XYZ file of C-alpha atoms in Angstrom:
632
model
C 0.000 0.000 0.000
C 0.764 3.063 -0.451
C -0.281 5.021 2.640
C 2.891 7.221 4.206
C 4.967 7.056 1.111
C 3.523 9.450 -1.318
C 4.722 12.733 -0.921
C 2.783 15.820 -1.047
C 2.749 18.290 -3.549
C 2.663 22.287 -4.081
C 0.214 22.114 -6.749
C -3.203 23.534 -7.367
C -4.497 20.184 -5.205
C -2.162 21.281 -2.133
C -4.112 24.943 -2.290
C -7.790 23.485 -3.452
C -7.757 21.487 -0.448
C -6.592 23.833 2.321
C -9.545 25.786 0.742
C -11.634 23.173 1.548
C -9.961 22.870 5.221
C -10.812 26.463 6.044
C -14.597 26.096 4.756
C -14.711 23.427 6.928
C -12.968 23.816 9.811
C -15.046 27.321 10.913
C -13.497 28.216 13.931
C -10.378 26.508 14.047
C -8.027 29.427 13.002
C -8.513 30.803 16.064
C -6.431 28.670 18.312
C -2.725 28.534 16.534
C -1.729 29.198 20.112
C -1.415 25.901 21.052
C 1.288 25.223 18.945
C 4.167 25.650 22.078
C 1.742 23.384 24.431
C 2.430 20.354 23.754
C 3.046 17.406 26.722
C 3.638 13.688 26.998
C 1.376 12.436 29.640
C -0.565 8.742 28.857
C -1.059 6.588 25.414
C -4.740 6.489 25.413
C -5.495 11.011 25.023
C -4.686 12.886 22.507
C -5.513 15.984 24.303
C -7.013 17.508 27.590
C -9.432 20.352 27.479
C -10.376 21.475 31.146
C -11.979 18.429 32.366
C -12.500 16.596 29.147
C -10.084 14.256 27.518
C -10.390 13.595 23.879
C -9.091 9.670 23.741
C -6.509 8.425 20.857
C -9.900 6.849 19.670
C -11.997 9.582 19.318
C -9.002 11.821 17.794
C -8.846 8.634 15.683
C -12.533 8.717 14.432
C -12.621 12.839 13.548
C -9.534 12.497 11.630
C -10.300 9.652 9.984
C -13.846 11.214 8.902
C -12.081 14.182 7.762
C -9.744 12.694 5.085
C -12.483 10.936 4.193
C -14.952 13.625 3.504
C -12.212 15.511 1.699
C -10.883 12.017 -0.290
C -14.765 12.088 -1.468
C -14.742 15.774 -2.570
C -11.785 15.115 -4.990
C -12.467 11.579 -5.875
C -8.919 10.523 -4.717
C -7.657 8.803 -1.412
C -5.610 11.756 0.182
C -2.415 10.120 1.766
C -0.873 10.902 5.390
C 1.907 12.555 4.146
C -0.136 15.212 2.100
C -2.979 15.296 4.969
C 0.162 16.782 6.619
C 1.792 19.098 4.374
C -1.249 20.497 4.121
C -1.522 20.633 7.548
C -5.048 19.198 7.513
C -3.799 17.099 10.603
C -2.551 20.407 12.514
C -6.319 22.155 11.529
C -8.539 18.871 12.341
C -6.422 19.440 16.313
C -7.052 22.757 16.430
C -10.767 22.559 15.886
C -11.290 19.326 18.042
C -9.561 21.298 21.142
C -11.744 24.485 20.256
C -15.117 22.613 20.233
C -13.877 20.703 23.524
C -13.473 24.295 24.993
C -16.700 25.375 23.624
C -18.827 21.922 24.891
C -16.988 22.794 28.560
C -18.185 26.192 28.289
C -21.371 25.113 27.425
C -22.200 22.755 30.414
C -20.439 25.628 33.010
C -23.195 27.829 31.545
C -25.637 25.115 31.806
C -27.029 25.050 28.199
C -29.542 23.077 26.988
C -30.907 21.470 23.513
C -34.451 19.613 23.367
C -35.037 16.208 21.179
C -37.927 18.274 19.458
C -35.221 21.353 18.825
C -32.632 19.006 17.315
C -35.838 16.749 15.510
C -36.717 19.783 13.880
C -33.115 20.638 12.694
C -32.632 17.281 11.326
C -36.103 17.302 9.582
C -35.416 20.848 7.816
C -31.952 20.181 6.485
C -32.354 19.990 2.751
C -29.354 17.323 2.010
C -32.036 14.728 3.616
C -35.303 15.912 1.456
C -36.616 13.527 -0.829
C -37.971 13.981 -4.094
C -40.703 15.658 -3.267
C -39.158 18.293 -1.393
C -39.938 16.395 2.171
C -37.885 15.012 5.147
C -37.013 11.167 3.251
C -35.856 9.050 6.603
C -34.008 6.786 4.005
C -32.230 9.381 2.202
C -31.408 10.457 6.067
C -30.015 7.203 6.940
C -28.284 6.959 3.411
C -26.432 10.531 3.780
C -24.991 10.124 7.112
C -23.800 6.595 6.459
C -21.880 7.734 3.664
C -20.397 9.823 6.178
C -19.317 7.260 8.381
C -22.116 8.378 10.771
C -24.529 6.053 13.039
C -28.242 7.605 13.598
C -27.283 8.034 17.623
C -23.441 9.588 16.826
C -24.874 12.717 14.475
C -27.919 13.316 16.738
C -25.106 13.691 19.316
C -22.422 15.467 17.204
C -25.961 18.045 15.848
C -26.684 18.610 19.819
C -22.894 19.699 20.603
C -22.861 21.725 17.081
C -26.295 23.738 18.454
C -25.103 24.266 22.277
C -21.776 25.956 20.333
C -23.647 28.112 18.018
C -25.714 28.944 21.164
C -22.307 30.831 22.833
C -20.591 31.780 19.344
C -24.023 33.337 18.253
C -24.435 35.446 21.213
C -20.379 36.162 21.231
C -20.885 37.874 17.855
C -24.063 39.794 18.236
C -24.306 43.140 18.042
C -20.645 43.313 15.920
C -20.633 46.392 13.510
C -18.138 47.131 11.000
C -17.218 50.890 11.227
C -18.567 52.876 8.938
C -14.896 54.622 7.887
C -14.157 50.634 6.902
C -17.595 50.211 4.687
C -16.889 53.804 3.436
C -13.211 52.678 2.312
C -13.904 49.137 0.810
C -16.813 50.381 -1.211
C -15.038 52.734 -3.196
C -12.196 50.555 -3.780
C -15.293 48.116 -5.251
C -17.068 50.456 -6.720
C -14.100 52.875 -8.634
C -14.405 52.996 -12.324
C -12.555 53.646 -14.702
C -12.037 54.346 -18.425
C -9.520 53.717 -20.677
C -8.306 54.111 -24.734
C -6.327 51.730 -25.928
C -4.866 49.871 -29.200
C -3.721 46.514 -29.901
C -0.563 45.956 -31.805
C -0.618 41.682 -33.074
C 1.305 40.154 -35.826
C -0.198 42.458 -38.522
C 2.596 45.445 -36.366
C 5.629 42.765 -36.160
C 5.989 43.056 -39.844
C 7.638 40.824 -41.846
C 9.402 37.164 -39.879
C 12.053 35.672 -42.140
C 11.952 31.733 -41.757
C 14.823 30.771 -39.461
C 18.235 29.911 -41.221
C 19.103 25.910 -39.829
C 21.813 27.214 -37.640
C 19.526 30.015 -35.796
C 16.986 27.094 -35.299
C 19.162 24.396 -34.073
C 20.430 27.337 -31.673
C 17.043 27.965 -30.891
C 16.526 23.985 -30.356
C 19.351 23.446 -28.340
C 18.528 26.683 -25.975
C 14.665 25.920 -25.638
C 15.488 22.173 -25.393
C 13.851 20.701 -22.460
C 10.078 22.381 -23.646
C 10.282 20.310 -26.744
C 11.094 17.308 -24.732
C 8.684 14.362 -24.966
C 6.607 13.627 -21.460
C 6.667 10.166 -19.769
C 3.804 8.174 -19.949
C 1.604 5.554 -18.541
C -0.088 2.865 -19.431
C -3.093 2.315 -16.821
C -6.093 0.128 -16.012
C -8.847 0.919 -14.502
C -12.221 0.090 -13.258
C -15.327 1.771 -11.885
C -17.831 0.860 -9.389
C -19.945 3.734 -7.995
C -24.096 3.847 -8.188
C -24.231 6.164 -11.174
C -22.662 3.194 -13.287
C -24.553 0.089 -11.442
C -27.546 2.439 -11.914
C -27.791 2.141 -15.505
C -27.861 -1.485 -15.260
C -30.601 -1.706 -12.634
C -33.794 -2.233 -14.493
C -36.688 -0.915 -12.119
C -40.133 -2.024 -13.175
C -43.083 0.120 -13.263
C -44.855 -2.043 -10.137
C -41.884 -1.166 -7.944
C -42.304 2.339 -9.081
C -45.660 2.292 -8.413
C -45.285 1.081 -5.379
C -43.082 3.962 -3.827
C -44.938 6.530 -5.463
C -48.263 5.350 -3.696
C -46.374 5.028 -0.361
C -45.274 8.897 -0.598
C -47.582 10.185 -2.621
C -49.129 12.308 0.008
C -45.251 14.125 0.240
C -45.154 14.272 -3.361
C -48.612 16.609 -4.171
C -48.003 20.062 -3.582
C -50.066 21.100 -0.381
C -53.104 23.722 -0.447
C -51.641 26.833 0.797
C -53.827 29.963 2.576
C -52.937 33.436 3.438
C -53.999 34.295 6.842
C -54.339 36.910 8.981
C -54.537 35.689 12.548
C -54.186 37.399 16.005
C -54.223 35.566 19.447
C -55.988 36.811 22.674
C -55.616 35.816 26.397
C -59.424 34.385 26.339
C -62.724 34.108 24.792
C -64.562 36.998 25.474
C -61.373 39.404 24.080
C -61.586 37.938 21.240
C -65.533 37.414 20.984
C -65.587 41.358 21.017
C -62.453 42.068 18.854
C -64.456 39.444 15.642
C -67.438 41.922 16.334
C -65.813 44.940 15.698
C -64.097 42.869 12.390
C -67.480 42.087 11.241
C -68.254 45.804 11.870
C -65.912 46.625 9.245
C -62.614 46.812 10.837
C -59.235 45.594 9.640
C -56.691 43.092 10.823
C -53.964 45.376 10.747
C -55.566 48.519 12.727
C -56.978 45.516 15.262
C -53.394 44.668 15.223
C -51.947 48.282 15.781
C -53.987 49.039 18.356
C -52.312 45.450 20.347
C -49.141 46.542 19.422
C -48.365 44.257 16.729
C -46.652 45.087 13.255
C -48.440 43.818 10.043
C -46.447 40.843 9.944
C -46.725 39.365 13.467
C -50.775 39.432 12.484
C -50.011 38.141 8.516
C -48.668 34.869 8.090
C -48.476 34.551 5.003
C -48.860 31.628 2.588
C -49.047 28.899 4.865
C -50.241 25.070 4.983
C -52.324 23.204 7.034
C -49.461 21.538 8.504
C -47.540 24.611 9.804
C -50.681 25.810 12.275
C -51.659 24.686 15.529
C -54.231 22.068 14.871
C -57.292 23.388 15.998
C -56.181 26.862 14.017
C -55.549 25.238 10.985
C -58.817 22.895 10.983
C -60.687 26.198 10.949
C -58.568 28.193 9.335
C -58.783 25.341 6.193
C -62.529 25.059 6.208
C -63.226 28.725 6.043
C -64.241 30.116 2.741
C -61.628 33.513 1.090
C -62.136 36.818 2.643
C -64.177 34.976 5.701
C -63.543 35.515 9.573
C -63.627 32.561 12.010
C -65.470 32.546 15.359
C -62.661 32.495 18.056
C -60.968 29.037 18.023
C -59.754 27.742 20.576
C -55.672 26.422 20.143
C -52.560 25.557 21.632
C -51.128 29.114 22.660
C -54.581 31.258 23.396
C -57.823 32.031 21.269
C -57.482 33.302 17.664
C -59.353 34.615 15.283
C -57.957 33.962 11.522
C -58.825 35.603 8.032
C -58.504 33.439 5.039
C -57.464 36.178 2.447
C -56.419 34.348 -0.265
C -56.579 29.981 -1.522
C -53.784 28.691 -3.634
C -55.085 24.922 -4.113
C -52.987 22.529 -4.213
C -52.637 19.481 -6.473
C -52.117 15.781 -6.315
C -48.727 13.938 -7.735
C -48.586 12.909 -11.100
C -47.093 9.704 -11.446
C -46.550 10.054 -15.182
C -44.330 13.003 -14.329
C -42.162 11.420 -11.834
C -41.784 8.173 -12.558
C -38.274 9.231 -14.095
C -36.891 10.492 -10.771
C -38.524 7.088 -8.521
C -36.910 5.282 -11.074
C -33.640 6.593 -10.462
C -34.166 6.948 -7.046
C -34.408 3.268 -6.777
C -32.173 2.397 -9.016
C -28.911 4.258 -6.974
C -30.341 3.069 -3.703
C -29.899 -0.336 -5.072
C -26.938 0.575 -6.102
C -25.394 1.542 -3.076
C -26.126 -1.728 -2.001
C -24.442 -3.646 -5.051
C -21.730 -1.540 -4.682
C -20.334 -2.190 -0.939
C -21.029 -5.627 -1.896
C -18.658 -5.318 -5.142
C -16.060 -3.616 -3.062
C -15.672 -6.416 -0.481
C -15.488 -8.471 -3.047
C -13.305 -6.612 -5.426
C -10.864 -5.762 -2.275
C -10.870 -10.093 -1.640
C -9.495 -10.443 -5.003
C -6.742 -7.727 -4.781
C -5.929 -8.740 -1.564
C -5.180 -12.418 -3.317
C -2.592 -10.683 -5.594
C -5.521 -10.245 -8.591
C -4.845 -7.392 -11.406
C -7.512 -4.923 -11.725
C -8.079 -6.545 -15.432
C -8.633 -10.080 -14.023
C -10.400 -8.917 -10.810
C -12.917 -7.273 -13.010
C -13.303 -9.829 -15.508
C -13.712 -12.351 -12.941
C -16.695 -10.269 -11.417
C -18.535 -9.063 -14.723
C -16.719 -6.349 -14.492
C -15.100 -3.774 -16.934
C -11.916 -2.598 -17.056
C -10.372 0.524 -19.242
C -7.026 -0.114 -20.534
C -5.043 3.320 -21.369
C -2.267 2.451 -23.838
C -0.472 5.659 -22.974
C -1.363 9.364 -21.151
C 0.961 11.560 -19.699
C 0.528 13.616 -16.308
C -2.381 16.152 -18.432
C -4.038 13.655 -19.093
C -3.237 13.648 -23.231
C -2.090 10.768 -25.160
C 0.901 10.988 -27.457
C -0.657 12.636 -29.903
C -1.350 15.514 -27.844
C -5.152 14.983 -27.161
C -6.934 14.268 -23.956
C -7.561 10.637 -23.356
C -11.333 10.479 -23.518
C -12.002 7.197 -21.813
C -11.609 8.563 -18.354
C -14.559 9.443 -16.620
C -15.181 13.172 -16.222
C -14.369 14.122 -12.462
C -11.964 10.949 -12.130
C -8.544 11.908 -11.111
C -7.174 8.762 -11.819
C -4.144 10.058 -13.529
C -2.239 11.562 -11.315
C -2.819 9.011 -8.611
C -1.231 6.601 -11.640
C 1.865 8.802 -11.912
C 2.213 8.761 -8.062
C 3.135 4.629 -8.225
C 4.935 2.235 -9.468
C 3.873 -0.523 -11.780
C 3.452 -3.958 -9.545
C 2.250 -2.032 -6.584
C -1.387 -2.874 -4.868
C -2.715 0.578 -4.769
C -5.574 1.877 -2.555
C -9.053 2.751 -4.217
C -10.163 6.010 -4.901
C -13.424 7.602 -3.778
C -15.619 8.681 -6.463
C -18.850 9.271 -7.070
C -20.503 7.392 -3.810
C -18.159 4.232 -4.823
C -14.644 3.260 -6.044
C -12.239 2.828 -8.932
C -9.565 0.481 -8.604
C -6.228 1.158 -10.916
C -3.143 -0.551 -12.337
C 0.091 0.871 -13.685
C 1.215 -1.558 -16.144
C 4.156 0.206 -18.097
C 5.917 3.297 -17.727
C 7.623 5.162 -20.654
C 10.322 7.467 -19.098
C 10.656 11.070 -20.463
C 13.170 11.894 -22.684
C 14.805 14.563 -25.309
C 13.621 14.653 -28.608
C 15.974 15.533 -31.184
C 14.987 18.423 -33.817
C 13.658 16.244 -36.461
C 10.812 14.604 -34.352
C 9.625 18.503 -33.662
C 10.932 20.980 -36.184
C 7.200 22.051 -36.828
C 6.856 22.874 -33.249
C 9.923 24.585 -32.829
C 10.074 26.863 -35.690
C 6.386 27.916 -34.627
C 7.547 28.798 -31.198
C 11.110 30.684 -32.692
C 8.397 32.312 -34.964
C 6.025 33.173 -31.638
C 8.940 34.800 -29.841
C 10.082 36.697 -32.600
C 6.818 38.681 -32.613
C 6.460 39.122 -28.842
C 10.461 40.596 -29.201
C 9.192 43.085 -31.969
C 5.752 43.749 -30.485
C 7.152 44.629 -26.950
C 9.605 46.711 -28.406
C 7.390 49.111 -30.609
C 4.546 49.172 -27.620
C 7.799 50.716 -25.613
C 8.743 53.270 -28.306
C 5.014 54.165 -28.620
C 4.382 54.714 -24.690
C 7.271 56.737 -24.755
C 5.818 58.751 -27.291
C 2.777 59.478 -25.450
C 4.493 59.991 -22.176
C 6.144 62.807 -24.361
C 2.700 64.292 -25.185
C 1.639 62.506 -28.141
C -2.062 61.518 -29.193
C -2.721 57.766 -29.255
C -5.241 58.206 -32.333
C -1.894 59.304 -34.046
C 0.295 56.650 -32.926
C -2.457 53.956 -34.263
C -2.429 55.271 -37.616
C 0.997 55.515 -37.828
C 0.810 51.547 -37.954
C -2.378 50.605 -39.256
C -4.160 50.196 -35.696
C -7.359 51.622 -34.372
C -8.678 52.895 -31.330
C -10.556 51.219 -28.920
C -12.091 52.197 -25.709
C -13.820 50.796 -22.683
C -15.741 52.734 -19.692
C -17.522 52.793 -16.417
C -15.980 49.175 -15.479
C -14.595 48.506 -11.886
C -11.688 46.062 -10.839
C -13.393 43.018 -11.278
C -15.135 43.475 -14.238
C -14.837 41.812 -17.477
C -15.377 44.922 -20.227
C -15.961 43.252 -23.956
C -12.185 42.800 -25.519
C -9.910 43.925 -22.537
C -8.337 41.048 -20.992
C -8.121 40.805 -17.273
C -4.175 41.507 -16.879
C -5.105 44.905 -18.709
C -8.035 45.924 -16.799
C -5.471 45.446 -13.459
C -3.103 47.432 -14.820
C -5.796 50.442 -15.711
C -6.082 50.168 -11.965
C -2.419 50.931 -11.321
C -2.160 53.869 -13.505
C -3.177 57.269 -12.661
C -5.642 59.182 -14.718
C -4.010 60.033 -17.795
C -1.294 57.872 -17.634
C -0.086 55.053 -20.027
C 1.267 51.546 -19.861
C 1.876 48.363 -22.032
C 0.484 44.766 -21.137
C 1.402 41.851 -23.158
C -1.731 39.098 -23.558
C -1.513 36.010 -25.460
C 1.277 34.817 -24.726
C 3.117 37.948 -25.790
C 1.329 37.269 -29.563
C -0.369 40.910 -29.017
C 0.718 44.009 -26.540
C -2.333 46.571 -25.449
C -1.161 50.088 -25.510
C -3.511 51.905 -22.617
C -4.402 54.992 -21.693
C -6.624 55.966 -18.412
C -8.620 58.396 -19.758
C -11.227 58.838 -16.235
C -11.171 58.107 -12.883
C -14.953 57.909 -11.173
C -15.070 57.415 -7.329
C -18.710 56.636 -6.873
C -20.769 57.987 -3.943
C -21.339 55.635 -0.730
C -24.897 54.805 -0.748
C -25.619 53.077 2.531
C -28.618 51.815 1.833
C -27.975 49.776 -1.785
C -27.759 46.127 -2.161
C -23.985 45.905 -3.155
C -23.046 48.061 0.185
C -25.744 46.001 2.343
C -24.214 42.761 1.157
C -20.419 44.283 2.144
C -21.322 45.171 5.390
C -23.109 41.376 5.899
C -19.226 40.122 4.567
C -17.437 42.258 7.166
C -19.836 41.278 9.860
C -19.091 37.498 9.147
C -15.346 38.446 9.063
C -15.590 40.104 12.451
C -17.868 37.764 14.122
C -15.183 34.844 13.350
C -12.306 37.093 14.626
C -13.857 37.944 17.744
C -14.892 34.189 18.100
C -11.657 32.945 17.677
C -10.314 35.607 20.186
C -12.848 34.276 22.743
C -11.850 30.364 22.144
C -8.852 31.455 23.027
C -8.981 32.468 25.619
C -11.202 30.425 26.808
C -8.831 27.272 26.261
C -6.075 29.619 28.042
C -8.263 30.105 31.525
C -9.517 26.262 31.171
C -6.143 24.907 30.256
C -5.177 23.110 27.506
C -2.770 19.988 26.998
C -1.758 18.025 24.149
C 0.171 14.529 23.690
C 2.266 14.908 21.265
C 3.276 10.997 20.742
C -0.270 10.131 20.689
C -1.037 13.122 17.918
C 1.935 11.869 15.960
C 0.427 8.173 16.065
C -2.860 8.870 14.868
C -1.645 10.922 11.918
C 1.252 9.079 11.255
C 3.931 11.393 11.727
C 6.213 9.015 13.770
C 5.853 6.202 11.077
């Protein structure tokens, strides 16, 4: 295996997935402190948080989960070794002592969480609605045991997680960025500016003489290793996840049937009813207040007059299900623009208003029998395909290639002759036999041919692979790519010639001179773009232009090459807007919500911290170094 011997590396994985790390891990910036704490004191904790020890075990378990969830993100096993360099082991501590902190706050405060409170937060997350938009207790079960969950173990980690947004919430209320801040930030959005410009391209260069064979062998022999041929693999490969076991379940209409009649109460859309409705302490209050509404009165001036605000007395669209029983038996039976006699509920005596009916209507099993199929199909699936991996895993454990493990199980393989580290074969196209998604590629160029590798996560299942042949790199000699070399010689001819008349013609204008004359002096035109800010996209001015318009002051010029260097912009900022602040617009609204976030977090972290200072904090650093693998 190859656990602990890949090493990680600084490419756009390494900084995708600390990305990911700092989505995830919320808080957990907050406490680098603890970096100088650590203590040897007993094999079986990890750390000590006040009174509460987190065990080996449980460090174990979080960890574990972790790489796990991120492995499934990116559809490839993430190693030790790179779980460290990208200090996902270091971030996974940090956050596992803060929530300690936070759970030992929590019972010194004496904070509670009902089983209805956490039933309800369950029941309204939407990654566990079913098809028809409704809590799906399968789909519920199904989620959280692809997350290495047990029903009892989330309903505890979903109690902790409320009791913690309990303190943070109430840590970071009332935060306000200063207004000299919003002022600032929203004119650095909000600038504009406005520039002329002209583009100078290979039409400018003017005439490119082919090469003589001595300047191009030069070239060859200078510009050697970019003409040099990749190395390649040749891989195997094969894929068991639902999606692909779907399409070979065939689900038959009874089945179908069947499912939709058991839900098809969740699948109809619900009547819906606006109501007005106001609640008094008894009968006779609210006797008197439906006389004076018969009289001619309205809900909201009855409402004023209690002191509530037009929508504590509308509710809006509602259905049956979301009232008090007794309210929304009434409430349902009345006919539009009716009043109800007082009724008699859980929280006092109302009187409702039906102002408006929006009926609802019943499922259509024609329309959905599509998405029950598939449904159906991928929980089957699931099944099949834990069942498939124990048994693919027996066969590679008995020294089986993925070719004859897959034939053996009905199976099927994909053989790659040869693809380099892009993902292109040798004749410079990407290999389209690989799944879209599957980063099986470079998980191939990180092992050997012979070795048993581990399987990669993808898709809700696995793909096993093979390295069966390795082509090493090597130089190619000038024949094999004279083509391709004369075309780059060519390329970087222009960009010399371009970059050297966009530098006589800035100095020309820095001297006084008119662009408009400078473009006709060599066939160009004028172009111009306005009103766009620093991370706008104007119609036919690249980015790297745009960012330099925003480094030049107001009449001022510059040069950017794009393209390669194939075609120089010649720029100059002809206006400078600084916009108003206007407190109240959506752009400015939506800046001050991002700068609340931002200081909520900081002051969070700031109190985590010290609240692990005042509680105490220890760590074992053997036992941290076991779990993660640092002392193998």
């Amino acid at each position: 295996m190859l656990r602990g011997m890949r090493k990680a590396s600084s490419n756009w994985l390494g900084k995708t997935i600390m990305a990911v790390v700092m989505g995830v891990l919320i808080i957990s910036f907050g406490v680098w402190g603890i970096a100088d704490i650590f203590k040897g004191f007993g094999q079986s904790t990890v750390a000590k948080v006040g009174s509460t020890e987190i065990s080996l075990n449980e460090f174990r378990q979080t960890y574990t989960d972790r790489l796990q969830q991120i492995s499934r993100q990116f559809g490839r096993p993430l190693t030790p070794d790179q779980a460290r360099a990208f200090g996902l082991d270091r971030q996974v501590l940090q956050q596992t002592i803060a929530e300690a902190a936070l759970d030992e706050e929590a019972r010194r405060l004496g904070l509670g969480q009902s089983d209805e409170q956490i039933r309800q937060v369950i029941m309204n997350d939407p990654n566990f609605k079913g098809v028809g938009g409704s809590f799906d207790p399968n789909r519920f079960q199904a989620v959280i045991r692809n997350f290495g969950y047990t029903e009892q173990r989330y309903v505890s980690e979903q109690r902790k997680v409320s009791l913690r947004r309990q303190i943070t919430g109430t840590i970071g209320a009332g935060l306000e960025p200063p207004k000299a801040m919003i002022d600032v930030l929203t004119r650095f959005q909000n600038e504009q500016r406005a520039i002329e410009f002209v583009r100078l391209d290979a039409a400018q260069a003017g005439t490119i003489d082919a090469p003589s064979p001595e300047a191009l062998a030069a070239y060859f022999e200078d510009h050697k290793v970019q003409f040099r041929a990749p190395e390649y693999r040749k891989i195997s490969f094969v894929v068991v996840s639902p999606e692909e076991i779907g399409k070979w379940s065939d689900v038959s209409d009874e089945d179908a049937r069947k499912v939709f009649d058991q839900r098809k109460d969740q699948l109809g859309t619900p009547e819906k009813r606006q109501i007005h409705q106001i609640v008094f302490p008894n009968a006779a209050e609210a006797q008197a207040a439906r006389e004076r509404l018969a009289g001619g009165m309205s809900f909201e001036d009855l409402g004023k007059e209690r002191g509530l605000t037009a929508s504590d007395v509308d509710l809006g669209l509602v259905t049956k299900s979301s009232l008090d029983p007794a309210v929304g038996d009434a409430a349902f039976a009345l006919p539009a623009g009716e009043i109800s006699q007082p009724i008699q509920g859980r929280l006092g005596t109302s009187i409702v208003k039906v102002d408006k009916i929006e009926p609802g209507s019943e499922a259509n099993y024609a329309s959905l029998v599509g998405d029950i199929k598939r449904e159906i199909a991928t929980e089957r699936a699931r099944v099949k395909v834990n069942d498939l991996r124990d048994k693919m895993e027996d066969e590679r454990g008995g020294g089986a290639s993925v070719i004859d493990a897959a034939q053996k199980l009905g199976l099927t393989a994909v053989t790659i002759d040869a693809v380099d580290r892009s993902g292109r074969a040798p004749n410079g196209q990407p290999v389209t036999s690989i799944p879209q998604g599957l980063d099986v590629v470079s998980q191939a160029f990180n092992t050997d041919v012979g070795v048993d590798n581990d399987a990669i996560s993808f898709k809700g299942g696995y793909v096993w692979y093979d390295v069966l042949a390795i082509t090493p790199s090597r130089d190619r000699n000038l024949d094999e790519v004279r083509d391709q070399v004369e075309a780059r010689w060519r390329q970087d001819q222009i960009a010399a010639k371009l970059k050297t008349k966009a530098t006589e013609m800035v100095q020309k204008l820095e001297q006084g001179g008119k662009l408009a004359d400078e473009a006709a002096a060599i066939n160009a035109k004028v172009e111009t773009a306005s009103g766009f800010k620093r991370d706008d996209s104007p119609a036919g001015v690249p980015a790297n232009v745009v960012a330099a318009a925003f480094r030049t002051a107001k009449d001022g010029v510059g040069q950017t090459a794009v393209s390669g260097g194939s075609e120089v912009i010649v720029f100059r900022v002809t206006d400078i807007v600084d916009p108003a602040v206007d407190a109240a617009s959506d752009a400015v609204k939506k800046l001050k919500d991002s700068l609340d976030r931002a200081l909520t977090d900081e002051q969070v972290a700031s109190y985590v911290n010290k609240l692990e200072t005042d509680i105490g904090t220890t760590i074992n650093q053997a036992a941290f170094a076991q779990v993660t693998g640092a002392n193998q």
